[in-house]
Short mmCIF file of C-alpha atoms in Angstrom, two decimals:
data_model
loop_
_atom_site.label_atom_id
_atom_site.label_comp_id
_atom_site.label_asym_id
_atom_site.label_seq_id
_atom_site.Cartn_x
_atom_site.Cartn_y
_atom_site.Cartn_z
CA MET A 19 -37.80 -29.77 -91.83
CA ASP A 20 -35.10 -29.76 -88.92
CA LYS A 21 -36.08 -31.08 -85.35
CA PRO A 22 -36.91 -28.42 -82.65
CA ALA A 23 -33.27 -28.38 -80.68
CA ALA A 24 -33.47 -30.31 -77.60
CA ARG A 25 -33.84 -28.18 -74.67
CA SER A 26 -30.94 -28.04 -72.61
CA ARG A 27 -32.03 -28.97 -68.85
CA PRO A 28 -30.10 -26.32 -66.04
CA ALA A 29 -27.23 -28.10 -64.09
CA ALA A 30 -27.84 -29.63 -61.22
CA ARG A 31 -27.52 -27.65 -57.97
CA THR A 32 -24.88 -28.97 -55.93
CA SER A 33 -26.02 -29.26 -52.49
CA ARG A 34 -24.33 -27.06 -49.95
CA PRO A 35 -23.39 -28.56 -46.86
CA SER A 36 -25.01 -27.21 -44.39
CA LYS A 37 -22.83 -25.19 -41.44
CA THR A 38 -22.71 -26.54 -37.55
CA PRO A 39 -22.37 -24.92 -34.94
CA ALA A 40 -18.86 -26.75 -34.64
CA ALA A 41 -18.18 -25.33 -37.85
CA ASP A 42 -18.65 -21.91 -37.03
CA ALA A 43 -16.27 -22.29 -34.02
CA GLU A 44 -13.83 -23.86 -36.06
CA LYS A 45 -13.95 -20.91 -38.09
CA ARG A 46 -14.12 -18.14 -35.20
CA PRO A 47 -10.55 -16.68 -34.00
CA ARG A 48 -10.38 -18.32 -30.30
CA GLY A 49 -10.83 -15.84 -27.79
CA ARG A 50 -8.87 -15.58 -24.27
CA PRO A 51 -9.17 -18.93 -22.21
CA ARG A 52 -11.94 -18.46 -19.04
CA LYS A 53 -10.45 -16.95 -16.18
CA THR A 54 -10.20 -18.67 -13.06
CA LEU A 55 -11.55 -18.18 -9.81
CA ASP A 56 -8.20 -16.66 -8.49
CA GLU A 57 -7.91 -14.68 -11.95
CA ARG A 58 -11.18 -12.91 -11.72
CA ASP A 59 -11.13 -12.01 -8.05
CA ASP A 60 -7.50 -10.50 -9.09
CA GLY A 61 -7.51 -7.33 -7.04
CA ASN A 62 -9.02 -8.48 -4.22
CA ARG A 63 -6.67 -11.36 -3.91
CA ARG A 64 -3.55 -9.17 -4.10
CA VAL A 65 -4.49 -6.94 -1.35
CA GLU A 66 -5.70 -10.14 0.94
CA LEU A 67 -1.59 -11.06 0.19
CA ILE A 68 -0.54 -7.95 0.56
CA THR A 69 -1.94 -7.49 4.00
CA ALA A 70 -1.25 -10.93 5.27
CA ALA A 71 1.96 -10.58 4.32
CA ALA A 72 2.30 -7.12 6.14
CA ARG A 73 1.45 -8.60 9.30
CA LEU A 74 3.16 -11.47 9.02
CA PHE A 75 6.42 -9.64 8.23
CA ARG A 76 6.13 -7.15 11.10
CA GLN A 77 5.49 -10.04 13.35
CA LYS A 78 8.21 -12.55 12.17
CA GLY A 79 10.25 -10.79 9.99
CA PHE A 80 11.10 -10.76 6.25
CA ASP A 81 13.67 -13.95 6.62
CA ALA A 82 11.46 -15.93 8.54
CA THR A 83 8.28 -15.65 7.03
CA SER A 84 7.67 -17.86 3.83
CA THR A 85 5.74 -17.46 1.28
CA ARG A 86 3.57 -20.82 2.42
CA ASP A 87 3.06 -18.95 5.37
CA ILE A 88 1.38 -16.24 3.66
CA ALA A 89 -0.89 -18.32 1.56
CA ALA A 90 -1.65 -20.41 4.31
CA ALA A 91 -3.12 -16.64 6.10
CA VAL A 92 -5.39 -16.33 2.88
CA GLY A 93 -6.28 -19.78 2.42
CA MET A 94 -4.71 -20.28 -0.76
CA HIS A 95 -2.35 -22.78 -1.81
CA SER A 96 1.30 -22.23 -1.51
CA GLY A 97 2.22 -21.85 -4.67
CA SER A 98 -0.65 -19.71 -5.76
CA PRO A 99 0.80 -16.02 -4.47
CA PHE A 100 3.15 -16.16 -7.30
CA TYR A 101 0.36 -15.77 -9.66
CA HIS A 102 0.63 -12.32 -8.51
CA PHE A 103 3.61 -11.67 -7.40
CA LYS A 104 6.85 -12.94 -8.95
CA SER A 105 8.94 -13.34 -6.04
CA LYS A 106 8.79 -12.82 -1.97
CA GLY A 107 10.65 -9.94 -2.72
CA VAL A 108 8.31 -8.26 -5.02
CA LEU A 109 5.67 -8.64 -2.35
CA LEU A 110 7.47 -7.56 0.45
CA HIS A 111 7.95 -4.05 -1.80
CA ALA A 112 4.18 -3.76 -2.65
CA VAL A 113 3.72 -3.98 1.31
CA MET A 114 6.15 -1.08 1.41
CA GLU A 115 4.87 0.70 -1.55
CA GLU A 116 1.38 0.23 -0.13
CA GLY A 117 2.09 1.41 3.13
CA MET A 118 3.57 4.59 1.84
CA ARG A 119 0.80 5.73 -0.66
CA SER A 120 -1.49 4.87 2.21
CA ALA A 121 0.21 7.14 4.56
CA ILE A 122 -0.04 10.12 1.76
CA GLN A 123 -3.31 9.93 1.57
CA ARG A 124 -4.16 9.85 4.96
CA GLN A 125 -1.96 12.54 5.68
CA ALA A 126 -3.44 14.51 2.99
CA ALA A 127 -7.25 13.48 4.70
CA ALA A 128 -5.94 14.54 8.25
CA LEU A 129 -4.59 18.07 6.67
CA GLN A 130 -7.64 19.13 4.51
CA PRO A 131 -8.56 22.96 5.34
CA ALA A 132 -10.33 23.48 8.15
CA LYS A 133 -12.22 27.39 9.32
CA PRO A 134 -10.11 28.94 10.72
CA VAL A 135 -7.09 27.52 9.02
CA PRO A 136 -4.70 26.39 12.27
CA ASP A 137 -1.61 28.07 13.12
CA ALA A 138 1.85 26.34 12.61
CA THR A 139 1.67 24.20 16.51
CA ALA A 140 -1.83 23.21 15.12
CA GLN A 141 -0.78 21.62 11.73
CA LEU A 142 2.62 19.90 13.44
CA ARG A 143 -0.11 18.60 16.29
CA LEU A 144 -1.82 16.92 13.46
CA LEU A 145 0.48 15.69 11.50
CA ILE A 146 2.36 14.15 15.01
CA ARG A 147 -0.93 12.46 15.55
CA ASN A 148 -1.64 11.27 12.42
CA HIS A 149 2.05 10.03 12.29
CA PHE A 150 1.38 8.13 15.24
CA ASP A 151 -1.81 6.65 13.79
CA VAL A 152 -0.55 5.05 10.48
CA LEU A 153 2.66 3.59 13.01
CA LEU A 154 0.59 2.30 15.66
CA GLY A 155 -3.00 2.70 14.67
CA PRO A 156 -5.19 0.04 13.48
CA GLY A 157 -3.64 -1.83 10.31
CA SER A 158 -0.20 -0.45 11.15
CA ASP A 159 1.92 -2.92 9.79
CA PHE A 160 3.15 -1.66 6.72
CA ILE A 161 5.29 1.16 7.62
CA PRO A 162 7.08 -0.52 10.16
CA VAL A 163 7.46 -3.16 7.49
CA MET A 164 9.89 -0.56 5.90
CA LEU A 165 11.27 1.21 8.23
CA TYR A 166 13.05 -1.99 9.44
CA GLU A 167 13.13 -4.43 6.33
CA SER A 168 14.52 -2.21 3.39
CA ARG A 169 17.86 -4.31 3.19
CA SER A 170 15.39 -7.05 1.38
CA ILE A 171 14.69 -4.81 -1.47
CA THR A 172 16.83 -3.75 -4.37
CA ALA A 173 18.11 -0.31 -4.69
CA ARG A 174 15.62 0.49 -7.23
CA GLN A 175 13.19 -0.38 -5.27
CA ARG A 176 14.51 1.71 -2.37
CA ALA A 177 14.49 4.98 -4.46
CA LEU A 178 10.87 4.35 -5.81
CA LEU A 179 10.17 4.57 -2.23
CA ALA A 180 12.64 7.17 -1.55
CA LYS A 181 10.67 9.53 -3.75
CA LEU A 182 7.43 8.19 -1.99
CA GLN A 183 8.72 9.54 1.33
CA SER A 184 9.96 12.81 -0.11
CA ASP A 185 6.20 13.48 -1.06
CA TYR A 186 5.11 12.73 2.34
CA GLU A 187 7.54 14.48 4.29
CA ALA A 188 7.13 17.29 2.16
CA ALA A 189 3.93 18.41 3.62
CA TRP A 190 5.96 18.90 7.24
CA GLU A 191 8.60 21.48 5.41
CA PRO A 192 6.35 24.75 5.68
CA VAL A 193 4.88 23.82 9.11
CA LEU A 194 8.39 23.75 10.69
CA GLU A 195 9.71 26.55 8.58
CA ALA A 196 6.72 28.59 10.23
CA LEU A 197 7.61 27.49 13.75
CA ALA A 198 11.26 28.18 12.92
CA LYS A 199 10.61 31.74 12.54
CA ALA A 200 8.46 32.07 14.94
CA GLY A 201 11.08 30.92 17.44
CA LYS A 202 8.86 28.26 18.82
CA LEU A 203 10.84 25.11 16.91
CA LYS A 204 13.78 23.83 19.37
CA GLY A 205 16.51 23.66 16.57
CA PRO A 206 17.72 23.72 12.67
CA VAL A 207 15.09 22.87 10.20
CA LYS A 208 16.31 20.06 8.50
CA LEU A 209 17.62 18.70 11.82
CA ALA A 210 14.77 19.12 13.62
CA ARG A 211 13.08 17.34 10.98
CA LEU A 212 15.23 14.29 11.11
CA LEU A 213 15.42 13.71 14.57
CA MET A 214 11.76 14.26 15.13
CA PHE A 215 10.99 11.51 12.68
CA GLY A 216 13.66 9.55 14.03
CA ALA A 217 11.85 9.60 17.42
CA LEU A 218 8.00 9.04 16.19
CA ASN A 219 9.21 5.75 13.84
CA TRP A 220 10.72 4.35 17.05
CA SER A 221 8.09 4.34 19.21
CA VAL A 222 7.20 1.12 16.79
CA GLN A 223 9.90 -0.66 19.02
CA TRP A 224 8.78 0.22 22.41
CA PHE A 225 5.23 1.54 22.26
CA ASP A 226 2.69 -1.04 24.32
CA ALA A 227 -1.31 0.16 23.69
CA LYS A 228 -2.04 -2.02 26.50
CA LYS A 229 -0.40 0.57 28.88
CA SER A 230 -2.02 3.76 29.99
CA ALA A 231 -0.64 5.93 27.44
CA THR A 232 -3.31 6.56 24.33
CA LEU A 233 -1.88 8.30 20.70
CA ASP A 234 -2.81 11.31 22.26
CA ASP A 235 -0.17 11.16 24.86
CA LEU A 236 2.49 10.56 22.57
CA THR A 237 1.44 13.57 20.49
CA ASP A 238 1.35 15.57 23.36
CA ALA A 239 5.03 14.43 24.35
CA ALA A 240 6.47 14.79 20.68
CA MET A 241 5.24 18.39 20.85
CA ALA A 242 6.65 19.30 24.08
CA LEU A 243 9.96 17.37 23.05
CA PHE A 244 10.47 19.55 19.77
CA ILE A 245 8.59 22.94 20.11
CA HIS A 246 8.33 25.39 23.14
CA VAL A 247 4.74 24.51 23.86
CA PRO A 248 3.42 23.45 27.43
CA ALA A 249 2.11 19.39 26.55
CA ARG A 250 -1.35 18.91 27.84
CA GLY A 251 -2.23 16.07 29.68
CA LYS A 252 -0.44 14.16 32.69
CA PRO A 253 2.77 12.04 32.71
CA THR A 254 1.95 8.46 32.00
CA LYS A 255 4.03 5.29 32.67
CA ALA A 256 4.22 4.41 29.16
CA PHE A 257 7.58 5.07 28.54
CA ALA A 258 8.44 2.45 31.15
#
């Protein structure tokens, strides 16, 4: 009689090594490196650099201001500004662009329609008064830098700024046209606009806020120069 066949034993299970957190970490794709403090605060630091650069460029001039000066003004290491801007020239253009974009926004806010809608004379007064505030009021370092340091930027950068400047000045065209039709504008529209901006912008060279004139006084004087309306207020010694 045949012996019963021996039962086959089940194959021994091979024990799998348990996964360790380290092994899991090795298999997972690595993410981006952890950001530095400057990277996490990139937006704020960029704004600080632009603001400090605008002030120093206006006070000392672009050529006389070093990147080290700008870094020191915001409490950064001398090479840190290059994380935010490739060069001092790129930072200069950022100052000018920020100035023009801010000026456009402030002008739009100043011209928000009121009830009743002001006539062309009142609109021009608003435009001039706001322009003086952009040039001479608080935080007014940006536009003067653009006016007097444009030789230090590239032709492409100048073209980009010219587009923003055109957008800013476009709001003045219909106002001057309306004044010309009413016989109040002293001169042809195009020439009046060019002469007007030339005169207003030059005020950054001579205006002294410590003297008796205010920005309202300057606005009155400008209105008297360019349109046929009497200026308000009394003559001041601001032009001495």
